[in-house]
Coordinates of C-alpha atoms in Angstrom, one line a residue:
Chain Q
X123 CA 91.5 -102.9 -72.7
X124 CA 91.7 -101.5 -76.3
X125 CA 92.6 -98.0 -76.8
X126 CA 89.5 -97.3 -78.8
X127 CA 86.4 -99.2 -78.3
X128 CA 83.3 -99.5 -80.6
X129 CA 80.3 -101.9 -81.0
X130 CA 81.1 -103.7 -84.1
X131 CA 77.4 -104.2 -85.0
X132 CA 76.1 -104.6 -87.6
X133 CA 73.4 -102.0 -87.2
X134 CA 70.6 -102.9 -89.7
X135 CA 68.2 -100.0 -90.3
X136 CA 65.5 -98.9 -92.8
X137 CA 66.0 -96.1 -95.1
X138 CA 65.0 -92.8 -93.3
X139 CA 65.9 -93.9 -89.9
X140 CA 68.2 -92.3 -87.3
X141 CA 71.1 -94.1 -86.0
X142 CA 73.7 -93.5 -83.5
X143 CA 77.3 -94.8 -83.0
X144 CA 79.3 -94.6 -79.9
X145 CA 83.0 -94.9 -79.0
X146 CA 85.0 -94.7 -75.9
X147 CA 88.9 -94.1 -75.7
X148 CA 91.3 -94.7 -73.0
X149 CA 94.0 -92.0 -73.4
X150 CA 92.9 -88.9 -71.7
X151 CA 95.9 -87.2 -73.4
X152 CA 94.2 -87.8 -76.8
X153 CA 94.5 -84.5 -79.0
X154 CA 91.8 -84.8 -81.8
X155 CA 89.2 -87.1 -82.9
X156 CA 87.7 -88.2 -86.1
X157 CA 85.2 -90.5 -87.9
X158 CA 86.3 -92.3 -90.9
X159 CA 84.2 -94.2 -93.2
X160 CA 85.2 -97.4 -95.0
X161 CA 83.4 -99.1 -97.8
X162 CA 83.7 -102.9 -98.3
X163 CA 87.4 -103.6 -99.6
X164 CA 88.1 -99.9 -100.0
X165 CA 90.3 -97.5 -98.1
X166 CA 89.2 -95.4 -95.1
X167 CA 88.0 -91.9 -95.9
X168 CA 87.7 -89.0 -93.5
X169 CA 83.9 -88.4 -92.7
X170 CA 84.4 -85.7 -90.2
X171 CA 86.5 -84.3 -87.3
X172 CA 84.9 -84.2 -83.9
X173 CA 85.0 -81.2 -81.7
X174 CA 83.9 -80.8 -78.1
X175 CA 81.4 -78.1 -79.0
X176 CA 79.7 -80.7 -81.4
X177 CA 79.6 -80.4 -85.1
X178 CA 77.3 -81.1 -87.7
X179 CA 77.7 -81.8 -91.6
X180 CA 74.5 -82.2 -93.3
X181 CA 72.6 -85.4 -92.0
X182 CA 75.8 -86.2 -89.7
X183 CA 76.3 -85.0 -86.2
X184 CA 79.5 -85.7 -84.1
X185 CA 79.8 -85.1 -80.5
X186 CA 82.9 -85.4 -78.1
X187 CA 82.7 -85.7 -74.3
X188 CA 86.3 -85.3 -73.0
X189 CA 85.2 -85.8 -69.3
X190 CA 83.8 -89.2 -70.1
X191 CA 86.2 -89.9 -73.0
X192 CA 83.3 -90.7 -75.4
X193 CA 82.5 -89.9 -78.9
X194 CA 79.4 -90.3 -80.8
X195 CA 78.1 -90.0 -84.5
X196 CA 74.5 -89.7 -85.3
X197 CA 73.2 -90.2 -88.9
X198 CA 69.8 -88.7 -89.6
X199 CA 67.5 -89.7 -92.6
X200 CA 69.7 -92.8 -93.4
X201 CA 70.3 -93.5 -97.1
X202 CA 71.1 -96.8 -98.8
X203 CA 74.4 -95.2 -99.7
X204 CA 75.4 -94.7 -96.0
X205 CA 75.9 -98.5 -95.7
X206 CA 79.7 -98.8 -94.7
X207 CA 81.8 -99.4 -91.7
X208 CA 82.3 -96.2 -89.4
X209 CA 85.7 -96.1 -87.7
X210 CA 86.2 -94.1 -84.7
X211 CA 89.7 -92.6 -84.7
X212 CA 91.8 -91.0 -81.9
X213 CA 94.9 -88.9 -82.4
X214 CA 97.6 -89.5 -79.7
X215 CA 100.6 -88.4 -81.8
X216 CA 99.4 -91.2 -84.2
X217 CA 95.9 -92.3 -85.2
X218 CA 94.5 -95.1 -83.2
X219 CA 91.5 -96.6 -85.0
X220 CA 88.7 -98.6 -83.4
X221 CA 87.5 -101.9 -85.0
X222 CA 84.7 -100.0 -86.9
X223 CA 80.8 -100.3 -86.6
X224 CA 79.1 -101.7 -89.5
X225 CA 75.9 -100.0 -90.8
X226 CA 73.6 -101.7 -93.3
X227 CA 70.7 -99.6 -94.6
X228 CA 67.9 -101.5 -96.2
X229 CA 65.0 -100.3 -98.4
Chain C
X57 CA 94.9 -84.5 -108.7
X58 CA 96.3 -87.9 -108.1
X59 CA 95.7 -89.6 -104.8
X60 CA 97.9 -92.0 -102.9
X61 CA 98.9 -95.0 -105.0
X62 CA 100.1 -98.3 -103.9
X63 CA 101.7 -101.1 -105.8
X64 CA 101.0 -104.1 -106.1
X65 CA 97.3 -104.3 -105.3
X66 CA 97.6 -107.8 -104.5
X67 CA 100.7 -109.9 -103.6
X68 CA 100.6 -113.6 -102.9
X69 CA 103.8 -115.1 -101.5
X70 CA 105.1 -118.1 -99.8
X71 CA 106.0 -118.4 -96.1
X72 CA 109.6 -117.4 -95.6
X73 CA 110.0 -115.1 -98.8
X74 CA 110.9 -111.5 -98.8
X75 CA 108.3 -108.8 -100.1
X76 CA 108.5 -105.2 -100.9
X77 CA 105.4 -103.0 -100.9
X78 CA 105.4 -99.5 -102.5
X79 CA 103.5 -96.2 -101.7
X80 CA 103.5 -93.1 -103.7
X81 CA 102.0 -90.3 -101.7
X82 CA 100.3 -87.2 -102.7
X83 CA 102.6 -84.7 -104.3
X84 CA 103.7 -82.2 -101.6
X85 CA 102.7 -84.3 -98.7
X86 CA 105.6 -84.5 -96.3
X87 CA 104.0 -86.9 -93.8
X88 CA 103.5 -90.7 -94.7
X89 CA 102.3 -93.4 -92.7
X90 CA 102.0 -97.2 -93.0
X91 CA 99.2 -99.1 -91.5
X92 CA 98.1 -102.9 -91.4
X93 CA 94.6 -104.0 -91.4
X94 CA 93.4 -107.5 -90.7
X95 CA 89.9 -108.8 -91.4
X96 CA 87.2 -107.3 -89.0
X97 CA 89.7 -104.8 -87.4
X98 CA 90.4 -101.2 -87.9
X99 CA 93.8 -100.0 -89.6
X100 CA 96.8 -100.6 -87.0
X101 CA 99.6 -98.0 -87.1
X102 CA 103.0 -99.3 -88.1
X103 CA 105.3 -96.3 -88.9
X104 CA 105.2 -92.5 -89.5
X105 CA 107.8 -90.8 -91.8
X106 CA 108.2 -86.9 -91.6
X107 CA 110.2 -86.2 -94.8
X108 CA 113.1 -88.9 -95.1
X109 CA 113.1 -89.8 -91.5
X110 CA 111.0 -92.2 -89.6
X111 CA 109.5 -90.1 -86.9
X112 CA 107.7 -93.0 -85.0
X113 CA 108.2 -96.6 -85.9
X114 CA 106.7 -98.0 -82.6
X115 CA 104.0 -99.9 -84.4
X116 CA 106.4 -102.1 -86.5
X117 CA 105.6 -105.5 -84.9
X118 CA 109.2 -106.9 -85.0
X119 CA 112.6 -106.7 -86.8
X120 CA 111.3 -108.6 -90.0
X121 CA 109.5 -105.2 -90.9
X122 CA 111.5 -102.3 -92.2
X123 CA 110.3 -99.2 -94.1
X124 CA 112.4 -96.5 -95.9
X125 CA 111.7 -93.1 -97.8
X126 CA 114.9 -92.2 -99.1
X127 CA 114.0 -89.1 -101.0
X128 CA 111.1 -88.0 -98.9
X129 CA 108.5 -89.0 -101.4
X130 CA 108.0 -92.7 -102.4
X131 CA 108.2 -95.2 -99.5
X132 CA 108.8 -99.0 -99.5
X133 CA 107.7 -101.4 -96.7
X134 CA 109.8 -104.3 -96.6
X135 CA 108.9 -107.7 -94.9
X136 CA 111.5 -110.4 -94.4
X137 CA 110.9 -114.0 -93.7
X138 CA 107.2 -113.6 -94.1
X139 CA 104.8 -115.5 -91.9
X140 CA 101.2 -116.6 -92.4
X141 CA 100.2 -114.1 -89.8
X142 CA 101.6 -111.3 -91.9
X143 CA 98.6 -111.8 -94.3
X144 CA 96.7 -108.5 -94.2
X145 CA 95.9 -105.3 -96.2
X146 CA 98.8 -102.9 -96.0
X147 CA 97.5 -99.2 -96.1
X148 CA 99.6 -96.2 -96.8
X149 CA 98.5 -92.5 -96.1
X150 CA 99.8 -89.3 -96.4
X151 CA 99.2 -85.9 -95.0
X152 CA 100.3 -82.3 -95.7
X153 CA 102.5 -81.9 -92.7
X154 CA 102.0 -84.1 -89.6
X155 CA 99.6 -86.1 -87.8
X156 CA 97.3 -83.3 -86.9
X157 CA 96.4 -82.9 -90.6
X158 CA 93.8 -85.1 -92.4
X159 CA 95.2 -88.3 -93.8
X160 CA 94.5 -89.6 -97.3
X161 CA 94.8 -93.3 -97.8
X162 CA 95.8 -95.4 -100.7
X163 CA 93.8 -98.4 -101.8
X164 CA 96.1 -100.7 -100.1
X165 CA 98.1 -103.8 -100.9
X166 CA 96.5 -107.2 -100.1
X167 CA 99.3 -109.5 -99.0
X168 CA 98.5 -113.3 -98.7
X169 CA 101.3 -115.4 -97.3
X170 CA 100.7 -119.1 -98.1

């Protein structure tokens, strides 16, 4: 079983839609959690950290459920510029990346 | 300010050759990381430096891979006797202190082994 599992997608959604990505992790001792965004043929960039209390940054909301070892990312009012791969990342003294979920927003 | 830089951006080599990939981290960042990303996969951890020393090299796939950071700044990833399976994008990242801080990635070196 992979340490971090994500649905690879692609998720094809129209502009303005709400889309949710999920991720599960296997190591219960994981310390911190992140979502990174990676554009095609570019490097990953931190989108947001994920906290147990849930956190929001504009149109993006991240949630962590430690009991279920589950992380989510919600994107509201999708924009064309949101098209990218979203990587779920778990810190276990080193960053462990999921395979990423590809999002394509169409007009 | 300048971000993480990596050279070369692309490297094509023949099976069995030796290659060196360079990473120049953000000034002042003591932690430096190397990752490898294959097509359709997320980055895979290779090695983590804290200052000049390798704090965790558990991700290096075998003894053909070696990395150094002699002065605590620039790092070089060295691959001996390259194999076709080594073809991937090699990403370097740096962070202010350690693994709990945000990591900033360089643009990567795309290595192709023919």
